[in-house]
């Protein structure tokens, strides 16, 4: 049983997609049983005995377990008695305890997961890939799953187990590979490894982090949020609180970093500040002016720059040329328009300037945004947002999916603007980036700002622990207790799953 | 670097022309097969179409028809640029023409007052009718496709109800035709006399102005940029500060206003009244023409002319012993081919550009330059 660990976005899922034939590698080989293979489709992978259990189950609720299992594999054992017998046989062999004729909608999450595993075994898989299988399970179910997995291992099957929960990984795996930013950092034996060492490998705290410079924080408040609250009623009529009483102040020259596991309200917070979402309560004050009810366009004109987290959906017109993308979001401002008319010449000239100044690698400004690489798209966006002398920059994952060179360039631009008095709200999943760039850190958990920390002293492990909701209040870095807090972090992950 | 930009542009232009050309050629091939299947000689038919279609009276006829079709195409294209499928152009222009005709019949003012009033009335009616669908979409999320189809039927019913003697219409002298009160002669739009070839409708001038306005507003104004942004990506538009809902409602209204103009060439230049035989279905023709013209003002004009040409010439084919259904076949095949060809060419173009950019950048990286060092 091999475990694969790494932070969000370290490349775990991509690697697994390649293994399962859903994506093609640019270079490198895959060897199965001593034989070099290439997978073009998941079917190729299944043919080689590799099966995948996805994080999100791919099952039909209105069918029975039997029907779900044979779906798409009708040729193997038919759809009748023979298939049922085979399912029973597999279920008994690995003590999966599956009843073939139950409707899927009657099953709980753990049972569904076992059905997924059985589905893969039914197709003859000898190697199982499980993508974060414990994320949806409660601790008892996790134990049961691990028993199942040990059973599979005992029968000679190979299990690849993807997780970022260190405790689990250490308890169940025979070998652990840690990846970070797309490369293998280390392969270790669980016996000789502590969760602290593993955590260090994962977050790479020995890596040169984006350096903290002398503070440029002034005492002039630029953005003030007061009691921001946002609730949403979902389809079942249950009111879900997305943002709960968010208040903070960002001063001129200050970078406020928000840490948090994704989906804890960060995106909604950004959208509320940008005016894309209307909060239910609370005020947003920019540079002394209440902008709580001001439309997005006016907020942008007032000097809010925005680097969205999903550049394809929110930051670019993929099929439009670069110079039109340069206008996007700033159509009312110079040099893009004069009065009601577009200033095409001005916009084109300025696009050329951005391409030079921000080193956007492109053959010209008439190519579509889609033809640029992610890093170059992001540099164009950063260049565009910085070109309108923003007072406040909202940067959501500004370096996500961006290569290392572009990442450093983007960090430099943010730092430079901060020296000139820019206030930055930084949201990132990259803890190094957060700690390195921020002057102040806040931790967001389930729509609340639960903790704050000093980036000068905090370690990624401590921050990670707070992100799971374990710690609150002001986080102090306790000397010599890093090992302890990393261990806490591993346990907290399990708490989170509960 | 400049060279490459030009090359990409030239290529884009080529690709742009390739799609409609491909579609028309494919349509010709299919038509040839169809005529062959009916046991007639397709090449005689084609040569007859060309000789007849280029005759001077045909030219005038085609231009007159194309005027109407062009307005329909532009009206639909405005919706398309927004990702809105305004099927309701058909109902919008008919109800607009009807009320404009009623107003025109009632007016006794001089022409220079009446004509603008009639045109404005038509635009306002079309805009209002389209606004219903727009408001439903932004407030209740009703698909504009569904609501405009319904509104087409409602428009038909309203016109049928009001177009009765004693309501807003009267029985004509012959006793067979029911129509609105004819426009006074002073409200006729000007025509250009081309002698034996017939009268060229003056409304073609308005159509050209609409075309120029369409190009200018979409391509050169802030409003047009916002509109295109919403059409390309609603999420990017709202993040960039465009109020998507407002934009949807606005563009629906504009589309409807242009739709209101569609009936005007016929009303002001030709029939001078709204009767049961007022042309129907032009809204749907507009969809085909907008597709054919790729929502481009010049492209739509070419599409409208092609449509007019096909109608004129295939009508004549009937007298030559061919089946008149040929028209439907050609038109249908063209639209089908156009939709397919555009998608194929668009994807090919995007992919090709990505490859080119990739290749160009790789070449740049291979020869280290000053720029490389900056990074």
mmCIF file with all atom_site columns, N, CA, C and O in Angstrom, chain A residues 297 300 313-314 319-320 324 328-329 331-332 337 339-342 344 359 361 363 366-368 370-371, chain B residues 1 4-5 12 220-222 225-226 228-229 232-233 235-236 239-242 346 353-354 357 361 375:
data_model
loop_
_atom_site.group_PDB
_atom_site.id
_atom_site.type_symbol
_atom_site.label_atom_id
_atom_site.label_alt_id
_atom_site.label_comp_id
_atom_site.label_asym_id
_atom_site.label_entity_id
_atom_site.label_seq_id
_atom_site.pdbx_PDB_ins_code
_atom_site.Cartn_x
_atom_site.Cartn_y
_atom_site.Cartn_z
_atom_site.occupancy
_atom_site.B_iso_or_equiv
_atom_site.pdbx_formal_charge
_atom_site.auth_seq_id
_atom_site.auth_comp_id
_atom_site.auth_asym_id
_atom_site.auth_atom_id
_atom_site.pdbx_PDB_model_num
ATOM 1   N N  . UNK A 1 297 ? -18.774 48.134 -10.997 1.00 0.00 ? 297 UNK A N  1
ATOM 2   C CA . UNK A 1 297 ? -17.999 48.996 -11.886 1.00 0.00 ? 297 UNK A CA 1
ATOM 3   C C  . UNK A 1 297 ? -17.477 50.227 -11.151 1.00 0.00 ? 297 UNK A C  1
ATOM 4   O O  . UNK A 1 297 ? -16.317 50.585 -11.289 1.00 0.00 ? 297 UNK A O  1
ATOM 5   N N  . UNK A 1 300 ? -14.591 49.388 -8.963  1.00 0.00 ? 300 UNK A N  1
ATOM 6   C CA . UNK A 1 300 ? -13.356 49.257 -9.732  1.00 0.00 ? 300 UNK A CA 1
ATOM 7   C C  . UNK A 1 300 ? -12.806 50.641 -10.075 1.00 0.00 ? 300 UNK A C  1
ATOM 8   O O  . UNK A 1 300 ? -11.613 50.875 -9.959  1.00 0.00 ? 300 UNK A O  1
ATOM 9   N N  . UNK A 1 313 ? -12.738 31.973 -15.821 1.00 0.00 ? 313 UNK A N  1
ATOM 10  C CA . UNK A 1 313 ? -14.155 32.319 -15.709 1.00 0.00 ? 313 UNK A CA 1
ATOM 11  C C  . UNK A 1 313 ? -14.350 33.804 -15.400 1.00 0.00 ? 313 UNK A C  1
ATOM 12  O O  . UNK A 1 313 ? -15.305 34.401 -15.854 1.00 0.00 ? 313 UNK A O  1
ATOM 13  N N  . UNK A 1 314 ? -13.450 34.385 -14.615 1.00 0.00 ? 314 UNK A N  1
ATOM 14  C CA . UNK A 1 314 ? -13.710 35.746 -14.144 1.00 0.00 ? 314 UNK A CA 1
ATOM 15  C C  . UNK A 1 314 ? -12.734 36.799 -14.630 1.00 0.00 ? 314 UNK A C  1
ATOM 16  O O  . UNK A 1 314 ? -12.998 37.982 -14.522 1.00 0.00 ? 314 UNK A O  1
ATOM 17  N N  . UNK A 1 319 ? -11.691 33.894 -25.856 1.00 0.00 ? 319 UNK A N  1
ATOM 18  C CA . UNK A 1 319 ? -11.656 33.899 -27.313 1.00 0.00 ? 319 UNK A CA 1
ATOM 19  C C  . UNK A 1 319 ? -11.468 35.296 -27.886 1.00 0.00 ? 319 UNK A C  1
ATOM 20  O O  . UNK A 1 319 ? -11.540 35.492 -29.096 1.00 0.00 ? 319 UNK A O  1
ATOM 21  N N  . UNK A 1 320 ? -11.238 36.255 -27.024 1.00 0.00 ? 320 UNK A N  1
ATOM 22  C CA . UNK A 1 320 ? -11.010 37.610 -27.501 1.00 0.00 ? 320 UNK A CA 1
ATOM 23  C C  . UNK A 1 320 ? -9.505  37.886 -27.523 1.00 0.00 ? 320 UNK A C  1
ATOM 24  O O  . UNK A 1 320 ? -8.750  37.282 -26.766 1.00 0.00 ? 320 UNK A O  1
ATOM 25  N N  . UNK A 1 324 ? -8.310  43.306 -26.221 1.00 0.00 ? 324 UNK A N  1
ATOM 26  C CA . UNK A 1 324 ? -9.674  43.413 -25.686 1.00 0.00 ? 324 UNK A CA 1
ATOM 27  C C  . UNK A 1 324 ? -9.694  42.951 -24.234 1.00 0.00 ? 324 UNK A C  1
ATOM 28  O O  . UNK A 1 324 ? -10.429 43.480 -23.408 1.00 0.00 ? 324 UNK A O  1
ATOM 29  N N  . UNK A 1 328 ? -11.012 44.703 -20.557 1.00 0.00 ? 328 UNK A N  1
ATOM 30  C CA . UNK A 1 328 ? -11.977 44.046 -19.670 1.00 0.00 ? 328 UNK A CA 1
ATOM 31  C C  . UNK A 1 328 ? -11.843 44.539 -18.225 1.00 0.00 ? 328 UNK A C  1
ATOM 32  O O  . UNK A 1 328 ? -10.766 44.503 -17.640 1.00 0.00 ? 328 UNK A O  1
ATOM 33  N N  . UNK A 1 329 ? -12.954 44.992 -17.686 1.00 0.00 ? 329 UNK A N  1
ATOM 34  C CA . UNK A 1 329 ? -12.968 45.424 -16.295 1.00 0.00 ? 329 UNK A CA 1
ATOM 35  C C  . UNK A 1 329 ? -12.597 46.881 -16.121 1.00 0.00 ? 329 UNK A C  1
ATOM 36  O O  . UNK A 1 329 ? -12.783 47.452 -15.055 1.00 0.00 ? 329 UNK A O  1
ATOM 37  N N  . UNK A 1 331 ? -13.227 49.275 -18.773 1.00 0.00 ? 331 UNK A N  1
ATOM 38  C CA . UNK A 1 331 ? -13.687 49.860 -20.030 1.00 0.00 ? 331 UNK A CA 1
ATOM 39  C C  . UNK A 1 331 ? -14.009 51.346 -19.875 1.00 0.00 ? 331 UNK A C  1
ATOM 40  O O  . UNK A 1 331 ? -13.951 52.109 -20.831 1.00 0.00 ? 331 UNK A O  1
ATOM 41  N N  . UNK A 1 332 ? -14.299 51.764 -18.654 1.00 0.00 ? 332 UNK A N  1
ATOM 42  C CA . UNK A 1 332 ? -14.663 53.164 -18.476 1.00 0.00 ? 332 UNK A CA 1
ATOM 43  C C  . UNK A 1 332 ? -13.450 54.039 -18.203 1.00 0.00 ? 332 UNK A C  1
ATOM 44  O O  . UNK A 1 332 ? -13.569 55.240 -18.053 1.00 0.00 ? 332 UNK A O  1
ATOM 45  N N  . UNK A 1 337 ? -10.911 54.133 -22.994 1.00 0.00 ? 337 UNK A N  1
ATOM 46  C CA . UNK A 1 337 ? -12.056 54.804 -23.602 1.00 0.00 ? 337 UNK A CA 1
ATOM 47  C C  . UNK A 1 337 ? -11.980 56.295 -23.364 1.00 0.00 ? 337 UNK A C  1
ATOM 48  O O  . UNK A 1 337 ? -11.287 56.771 -22.464 1.00 0.00 ? 337 UNK A O  1
ATOM 49  N N  . UNK A 1 339 ? -14.879 59.154 -23.087 1.00 0.00 ? 339 UNK A N  1
ATOM 50  C CA . UNK A 1 339 ? -16.322 59.327 -23.056 1.00 0.00 ? 339 UNK A CA 1
ATOM 51  C C  . UNK A 1 339 ? -16.982 57.977 -23.246 1.00 0.00 ? 339 UNK A C  1
ATOM 52  O O  . UNK A 1 339 ? -16.574 56.995 -22.649 1.00 0.00 ? 339 UNK A O  1
ATOM 53  N N  . UNK A 1 340 ? -17.968 57.929 -24.102 1.00 0.00 ? 340 UNK A N  1
ATOM 54  C CA . UNK A 1 340 ? -18.675 56.674 -24.329 1.00 0.00 ? 340 UNK A CA 1
ATOM 55  C C  . UNK A 1 340 ? -17.973 55.789 -25.360 1.00 0.00 ? 340 UNK A C  1
ATOM 56  O O  . UNK A 1 340 ? -18.374 54.660 -25.580 1.00 0.00 ? 340 UNK A O  1
ATOM 57  N N  . UNK A 1 341 ? -16.965 56.336 -26.015 1.00 0.00 ? 341 UNK A N  1
ATOM 58  C CA . UNK A 1 341 ? -16.327 55.592 -27.104 1.00 0.00 ? 341 UNK A CA 1
ATOM 59  C C  . UNK A 1 341 ? -15.076 54.865 -26.625 1.00 0.00 ? 341 UNK A C  1
ATOM 60  O O  . UNK A 1 341 ? -14.357 55.340 -25.758 1.00 0.00 ? 341 UNK A O  1
ATOM 61  N N  . UNK A 1 342 ? -14.842 53.713 -27.236 1.00 0.00 ? 342 UNK A N  1
ATOM 62  C CA . UNK A 1 342 ? -13.614 52.989 -26.939 1.00 0.00 ? 342 UNK A CA 1
ATOM 63  C C  . UNK A 1 342 ? -12.449 53.707 -27.594 1.00 0.00 ? 342 UNK A C  1
ATOM 64  O O  . UNK A 1 342 ? -12.575 54.260 -28.678 1.00 0.00 ? 342 UNK A O  1
ATOM 65  N N  . UNK A 1 344 ? -9.522  52.473 -29.077 1.00 0.00 ? 344 UNK A N  1
ATOM 66  C CA . UNK A 1 344 ? -8.878  51.207 -29.448 1.00 0.00 ? 344 UNK A CA 1
ATOM 67  C C  . UNK A 1 344 ? -7.372  51.384 -29.573 1.00 0.00 ? 344 UNK A C  1
ATOM 68  O O  . UNK A 1 344 ? -6.591  50.549 -29.123 1.00 0.00 ? 344 UNK A O  1
ATOM 69  N N  . UNK A 1 359 ? 6.433   41.177 -18.904 1.00 0.00 ? 359 UNK A N  1
ATOM 70  C CA . UNK A 1 359 ? 7.036   40.015 -19.543 1.00 0.00 ? 359 UNK A CA 1
ATOM 71  C C  . UNK A 1 359 ? 6.004   38.948 -19.899 1.00 0.00 ? 359 UNK A C  1
ATOM 72  O O  . UNK A 1 359 ? 6.141   37.780 -19.559 1.00 0.00 ? 359 UNK A O  1
ATOM 73  N N  . UNK A 1 361 ? 4.712   36.539 -22.337 1.00 0.00 ? 361 UNK A N  1
ATOM 74  C CA . UNK A 1 361 ? 5.291   35.921 -23.528 1.00 0.00 ? 361 UNK A CA 1
ATOM 75  C C  . UNK A 1 361 ? 4.217   35.659 -24.558 1.00 0.00 ? 361 UNK A C  1
ATOM 76  O O  . UNK A 1 361 ? 3.415   34.743 -24.417 1.00 0.00 ? 361 UNK A O  1
ATOM 77  N N  . UNK A 1 363 ? 3.360   36.283 -29.059 1.00 0.00 ? 363 UNK A N  1
ATOM 78  C CA . UNK A 1 363 ? 3.836   36.826 -30.327 1.00 0.00 ? 363 UNK A CA 1
ATOM 79  C C  . UNK A 1 363 ? 3.165   38.138 -30.702 1.00 0.00 ? 363 UNK A C  1
ATOM 80  O O  . UNK A 1 363 ? 3.627   38.810 -31.620 1.00 0.00 ? 363 UNK A O  1
ATOM 81  N N  . UNK A 1 366 ? -2.785  40.468 -30.881 1.00 0.00 ? 366 UNK A N  1
ATOM 82  C CA . UNK A 1 366 ? -4.004  40.068 -31.575 1.00 0.00 ? 366 UNK A CA 1
ATOM 83  C C  . UNK A 1 366 ? -4.321  38.593 -31.413 1.00 0.00 ? 366 UNK A C  1
ATOM 84  O O  . UNK A 1 366 ? -5.310  38.111 -31.933 1.00 0.00 ? 366 UNK A O  1
ATOM 85  N N  . UNK A 1 367 ? -3.449  37.876 -30.685 1.00 0.00 ? 367 UNK A N  1
ATOM 86  C CA . UNK A 1 367 ? -3.767  36.476 -30.450 1.00 0.00 ? 367 UNK A CA 1
ATOM 87  C C  . UNK A 1 367 ? -4.808  36.404 -29.332 1.00 0.00 ? 367 UNK A C  1
ATOM 88  O O  . UNK A 1 367 ? -4.937  37.313 -28.525 1.00 0.00 ? 367 UNK A O  1
ATOM 89  N N  . UNK A 1 368 ? -5.547  35.317 -29.302 1.00 0.00 ? 368 UNK A N  1
ATOM 90  C CA . UNK A 1 368 ? -6.578  35.189 -28.276 1.00 0.00 ? 368 UNK A CA 1
ATOM 91  C C  . UNK A 1 368 ? -5.927  34.849 -26.943 1.00 0.00 ? 368 UNK A C  1
ATOM 92  O O  . UNK A 1 368 ? -4.845  34.265 -26.893 1.00 0.00 ? 368 UNK A O  1
ATOM 93  N N  . UNK A 1 370 ? -6.793  32.647 -24.972 1.00 0.00 ? 370 UNK A N  1
ATOM 94  C CA . UNK A 1 370 ? -6.746  31.195 -24.770 1.00 0.00 ? 370 UNK A CA 1
ATOM 95  C C  . UNK A 1 370 ? -5.439  30.598 -25.246 1.00 0.00 ? 370 UNK A C  1
ATOM 96  O O  . UNK A 1 370 ? -5.032  29.541 -24.775 1.00 0.00 ? 370 UNK A O  1
ATOM 97  N N  . UNK A 1 371 ? -4.760  31.283 -26.175 1.00 0.00 ? 371 UNK A N  1
ATOM 98  C CA . UNK A 1 371 ? -3.548  30.660 -26.707 1.00 0.00 ? 371 UNK A CA 1
ATOM 99  C C  . UNK A 1 371 ? -2.322  30.913 -25.821 1.00 0.00 ? 371 UNK A C  1
ATOM 100 O O  . UNK A 1 371 ? -1.266  30.361 -26.086 1.00 0.00 ? 371 UNK A O  1
ATOM 101 N N  . UNK B 2 1   ? 8.012   40.243 -35.253 1.00 0.00 ? 1   UNK B N  1
ATOM 102 C CA . UNK B 2 1   ? 6.801   40.008 -34.470 1.00 0.00 ? 1   UNK B CA 1
ATOM 103 C C  . UNK B 2 1   ? 5.571   40.580 -35.167 1.00 0.00 ? 1   UNK B C  1
ATOM 104 O O  . UNK B 2 1   ? 4.510   39.989 -35.189 1.00 0.00 ? 1   UNK B O  1
ATOM 105 N N  . UNK B 2 4   ? 4.274   38.276 -37.830 1.00 0.00 ? 4   UNK B N  1
ATOM 106 C CA . UNK B 2 4   ? 3.466   37.156 -37.375 1.00 0.00 ? 4   UNK B CA 1
ATOM 107 C C  . UNK B 2 4   ? 2.041   37.614 -37.094 1.00 0.00 ? 4   UNK B C  1
ATOM 108 O O  . UNK B 2 4   ? 1.077   36.949 -37.435 1.00 0.00 ? 4   UNK B O  1
ATOM 109 N N  . UNK B 2 5   ? 1.910   38.774 -36.476 1.00 0.00 ? 5   UNK B N  1
ATOM 110 C CA . UNK B 2 5   ? 0.591   39.305 -36.176 1.00 0.00 ? 5   UNK B CA 1
ATOM 111 C C  . UNK B 2 5   ? -0.218  39.422 -37.455 1.00 0.00 ? 5   UNK B C  1
ATOM 112 O O  . UNK B 2 5   ? -1.379  39.028 -37.518 1.00 0.00 ? 5   UNK B O  1
ATOM 113 N N  . UNK B 2 12  ? -6.824  34.503 -40.100 1.00 0.00 ? 12  UNK B N  1
ATOM 114 C CA . UNK B 2 12  ? -8.139  34.579 -39.485 1.00 0.00 ? 12  UNK B CA 1
ATOM 115 C C  . UNK B 2 12  ? -9.186  34.990 -40.516 1.00 0.00 ? 12  UNK B C  1
ATOM 116 O O  . UNK B 2 12  ? -10.282 34.449 -40.581 1.00 0.00 ? 12  UNK B O  1
ATOM 117 N N  . UNK B 2 220 ? -17.154 49.961 -31.329 1.00 0.00 ? 220 UNK B N  1
ATOM 118 C CA . UNK B 2 220 ? -16.435 51.181 -31.002 1.00 0.00 ? 220 UNK B CA 1
ATOM 119 C C  . UNK B 2 220 ? -16.893 51.884 -29.726 1.00 0.00 ? 220 UNK B C  1
ATOM 120 O O  . UNK B 2 220 ? -16.324 52.881 -29.345 1.00 0.00 ? 220 UNK B O  1
ATOM 121 N N  . UNK B 2 221 ? -17.941 51.347 -29.090 1.00 0.00 ? 221 UNK B N  1
ATOM 122 C CA . UNK B 2 221 ? -18.406 52.046 -27.886 1.00 0.00 ? 221 UNK B CA 1
ATOM 123 C C  . UNK B 2 221 ? -18.233 51.164 -26.658 1.00 0.00 ? 221 UNK B C  1
ATOM 124 O O  . UNK B 2 221 ? -18.112 49.951 -26.753 1.00 0.00 ? 221 UNK B O  1
ATOM 125 N N  . UNK B 2 222 ? -18.228 51.815 -25.519 1.00 0.00 ? 222 UNK B N  1
ATOM 126 C CA . UNK B 2 222 ? -18.159 51.114 -24.240 1.00 0.00 ? 222 UNK B CA 1
ATOM 127 C C  . UNK B 2 222 ? -19.335 50.171 -24.075 1.00 0.00 ? 222 UNK B C  1
ATOM 128 O O  . UNK B 2 222 ? -19.190 49.035 -23.643 1.00 0.00 ? 222 UNK B O  1
ATOM 129 N N  . UNK B 2 225 ? -18.850 47.104 -26.040 1.00 0.00 ? 225 UNK B N  1
ATOM 130 C CA . UNK B 2 225 ? -17.854 46.223 -25.429 1.00 0.00 ? 225 UNK B CA 1
ATOM 131 C C  . UNK B 2 225 ? -18.486 45.436 -24.290 1.00 0.00 ? 225 UNK B C  1
ATOM 132 O O  . UNK B 2 225 ? -18.296 44.224 -24.170 1.00 0.00 ? 225 UNK B O  1
ATOM 133 N N  . UNK B 2 226 ? -19.267 46.132 -23.476 1.00 0.00 ? 226 UNK B N  1
ATOM 134 C CA . UNK B 2 226 ? -19.956 45.456 -22.372 1.00 0.00 ? 226 UNK B CA 1
ATOM 135 C C  . UNK B 2 226 ? -20.867 44.357 -22.902 1.00 0.00 ? 226 UNK B C  1
ATOM 136 O O  . UNK B 2 226 ? -20.919 43.256 -22.372 1.00 0.00 ? 226 UNK B O  1
ATOM 137 N N  . UNK B 2 228 ? -20.676 42.719 -25.741 1.00 0.00 ? 228 UNK B N  1
ATOM 138 C CA . UNK B 2 228 ? -19.925 41.569 -26.240 1.00 0.00 ? 228 UNK B CA 1
ATOM 139 C C  . UNK B 2 228 ? -19.325 40.775 -25.090 1.00 0.00 ? 228 UNK B C  1
ATOM 140 O O  . UNK B 2 228 ? -19.237 39.546 -25.144 1.00 0.00 ? 228 UNK B O  1
ATOM 141 N N  . UNK B 2 229 ? -18.910 41.483 -24.041 1.00 0.00 ? 229 UNK B N  1
ATOM 142 C CA . UNK B 2 229 ? -18.343 40.787 -22.881 1.00 0.00 ? 229 UNK B CA 1
ATOM 143 C C  . UNK B 2 229 ? -19.354 39.826 -22.289 1.00 0.00 ? 229 UNK B C  1
ATOM 144 O O  . UNK B 2 229 ? -19.043 38.671 -22.016 1.00 0.00 ? 229 UNK B O  1
ATOM 145 N N  . UNK B 2 232 ? -19.701 36.801 -24.348 1.00 0.00 ? 232 UNK B N  1
ATOM 146 C CA . UNK B 2 232 ? -18.590 35.845 -24.344 1.00 0.00 ? 232 UNK B CA 1
ATOM 147 C C  . UNK B 2 232 ? -18.453 35.132 -23.015 1.00 0.00 ? 232 UNK B C  1
ATOM 148 O O  . UNK B 2 232 ? -18.082 33.968 -22.978 1.00 0.00 ? 232 UNK B O  1
ATOM 149 N N  . UNK B 2 233 ? -18.701 35.819 -21.927 1.00 0.00 ? 233 UNK B N  1
ATOM 150 C CA . UNK B 2 233 ? -18.571 35.173 -20.628 1.00 0.00 ? 233 UNK B CA 1
ATOM 151 C C  . UNK B 2 233 ? -19.329 35.998 -19.595 1.00 0.00 ? 233 UNK B C  1
ATOM 152 O O  . UNK B 2 233 ? -18.892 37.079 -19.223 1.00 0.00 ? 233 UNK B O  1
ATOM 153 N N  . UNK B 2 235 ? -19.724 35.335 -16.485 1.00 0.00 ? 235 UNK B N  1
ATOM 154 C CA . UNK B 2 235 ? -19.024 35.417 -15.208 1.00 0.00 ? 235 UNK B CA 1
ATOM 155 C C  . UNK B 2 235 ? -17.935 36.497 -15.268 1.00 0.00 ? 235 UNK B C  1
ATOM 156 O O  . UNK B 2 235 ? -17.784 37.280 -14.341 1.00 0.00 ? 235 UNK B O  1
ATOM 157 N N  . UNK B 2 236 ? -17.199 36.532 -16.390 1.00 0.00 ? 236 UNK B N  1
ATOM 158 C CA . UNK B 2 236 ? -16.164 37.557 -16.519 1.00 0.00 ? 236 UNK B CA 1
ATOM 159 C C  . UNK B 2 236 ? -16.802 38.939 -16.586 1.00 0.00 ? 236 UNK B C  1
ATOM 160 O O  . UNK B 2 236 ? -16.270 39.908 -16.049 1.00 0.00 ? 236 UNK B O  1
ATOM 161 N N  . UNK B 2 239 ? -17.796 40.054 -13.117 1.00 0.00 ? 239 UNK B N  1
ATOM 162 C CA . UNK B 2 239 ? -16.604 40.389 -12.338 1.00 0.00 ? 239 UNK B CA 1
ATOM 163 C C  . UNK B 2 239 ? -15.985 41.698 -12.817 1.00 0.00 ? 239 UNK B C  1
ATOM 164 O O  . UNK B 2 239 ? -15.357 42.408 -12.053 1.00 0.00 ? 239 UNK B O  1
ATOM 165 N N  . UNK B 2 240 ? -16.180 42.010 -14.100 1.00 0.00 ? 240 UNK B N  1
ATOM 166 C CA . UNK B 2 240 ? -15.567 43.228 -14.626 1.00 0.00 ? 240 UNK B CA 1
ATOM 167 C C  . UNK B 2 240 ? -16.469 44.439 -14.394 1.00 0.00 ? 240 UNK B C  1
ATOM 168 O O  . UNK B 2 240 ? -16.108 45.551 -14.749 1.00 0.00 ? 240 UNK B O  1
ATOM 169 N N  . UNK B 2 241 ? -17.631 44.210 -13.830 1.00 0.00 ? 241 UNK B N  1
ATOM 170 C CA . UNK B 2 241 ? -18.461 45.345 -13.463 1.00 0.00 ? 241 UNK B CA 1
ATOM 171 C C  . UNK B 2 241 ? -19.621 45.616 -14.388 1.00 0.00 ? 241 UNK B C  1
ATOM 172 O O  . UNK B 2 241 ? -20.225 46.670 -14.329 1.00 0.00 ? 241 UNK B O  1
ATOM 173 N N  . UNK B 2 242 ? -19.950 44.664 -15.262 1.00 0.00 ? 242 UNK B N  1
ATOM 174 C CA . UNK B 2 242 ? -21.124 44.849 -16.108 1.00 0.00 ? 242 UNK B CA 1
ATOM 175 C C  . UNK B 2 242 ? -22.310 44.237 -15.375 1.00 0.00 ? 242 UNK B C  1
ATOM 176 O O  . UNK B 2 242 ? -22.208 43.136 -14.849 1.00 0.00 ? 242 UNK B O  1
ATOM 177 N N  . UNK B 2 346 ? -14.009 27.314 -36.472 1.00 0.00 ? 346 UNK B N  1
ATOM 178 C CA . UNK B 2 346 ? -13.665 28.053 -35.255 1.00 0.00 ? 346 UNK B CA 1
ATOM 179 C C  . UNK B 2 346 ? -12.722 27.237 -34.376 1.00 0.00 ? 346 UNK B C  1
ATOM 180 O O  . UNK B 2 346 ? -11.689 27.719 -33.912 1.00 0.00 ? 346 UNK B O  1
ATOM 181 N N  . UNK B 2 353 ? -4.110  28.475 -33.732 1.00 0.00 ? 353 UNK B N  1
ATOM 182 C CA . UNK B 2 353 ? -3.453  29.652 -33.171 1.00 0.00 ? 353 UNK B CA 1
ATOM 183 C C  . UNK B 2 353 ? -2.647  29.282 -31.928 1.00 0.00 ? 353 UNK B C  1
ATOM 184 O O  . UNK B 2 353 ? -1.529  29.743 -31.758 1.00 0.00 ? 353 UNK B O  1
ATOM 185 N N  . UNK B 2 354 ? -3.236  28.420 -31.112 1.00 0.00 ? 354 UNK B N  1
ATOM 186 C CA . UNK B 2 354 ? -2.504  28.000 -29.915 1.00 0.00 ? 354 UNK B CA 1
ATOM 187 C C  . UNK B 2 354 ? -1.201  27.332 -30.298 1.00 0.00 ? 354 UNK B C  1
ATOM 188 O O  . UNK B 2 354 ? -0.156  27.588 -29.701 1.00 0.00 ? 354 UNK B O  1
ATOM 189 N N  . UNK B 2 357 ? 1.243   29.986 -31.570 1.00 0.00 ? 357 UNK B N  1
ATOM 190 C CA . UNK B 2 357 ? 1.815   30.779 -30.484 1.00 0.00 ? 357 UNK B CA 1
ATOM 191 C C  . UNK B 2 357 ? 2.845   29.956 -29.736 1.00 0.00 ? 357 UNK B C  1
ATOM 192 O O  . UNK B 2 357 ? 3.948   30.425 -29.434 1.00 0.00 ? 357 UNK B O  1
ATOM 193 N N  . UNK B 2 361 ? 6.776   30.876 -29.500 1.00 0.00 ? 361 UNK B N  1
ATOM 194 C CA . UNK B 2 361 ? 7.433   31.122 -28.220 1.00 0.00 ? 361 UNK B CA 1
ATOM 195 C C  . UNK B 2 361 ? 8.596   30.164 -28.008 1.00 0.00 ? 361 UNK B C  1
ATOM 196 O O  . UNK B 2 361 ? 9.633   30.546 -27.473 1.00 0.00 ? 361 UNK B O  1
ATOM 197 N N  . UNK B 2 375 ? 13.337  37.801 -17.372 1.00 0.00 ? 375 UNK B N  1
ATOM 198 C CA . UNK B 2 375 ? 12.579  36.823 -16.603 1.00 0.00 ? 375 UNK B CA 1
ATOM 199 C C  . UNK B 2 375 ? 13.501  36.101 -15.646 1.00 0.00 ? 375 UNK B C  1
ATOM 200 O O  . UNK B 2 375 ? 13.086  35.568 -14.687 1.00 0.00 ? 375 UNK B O  1
#
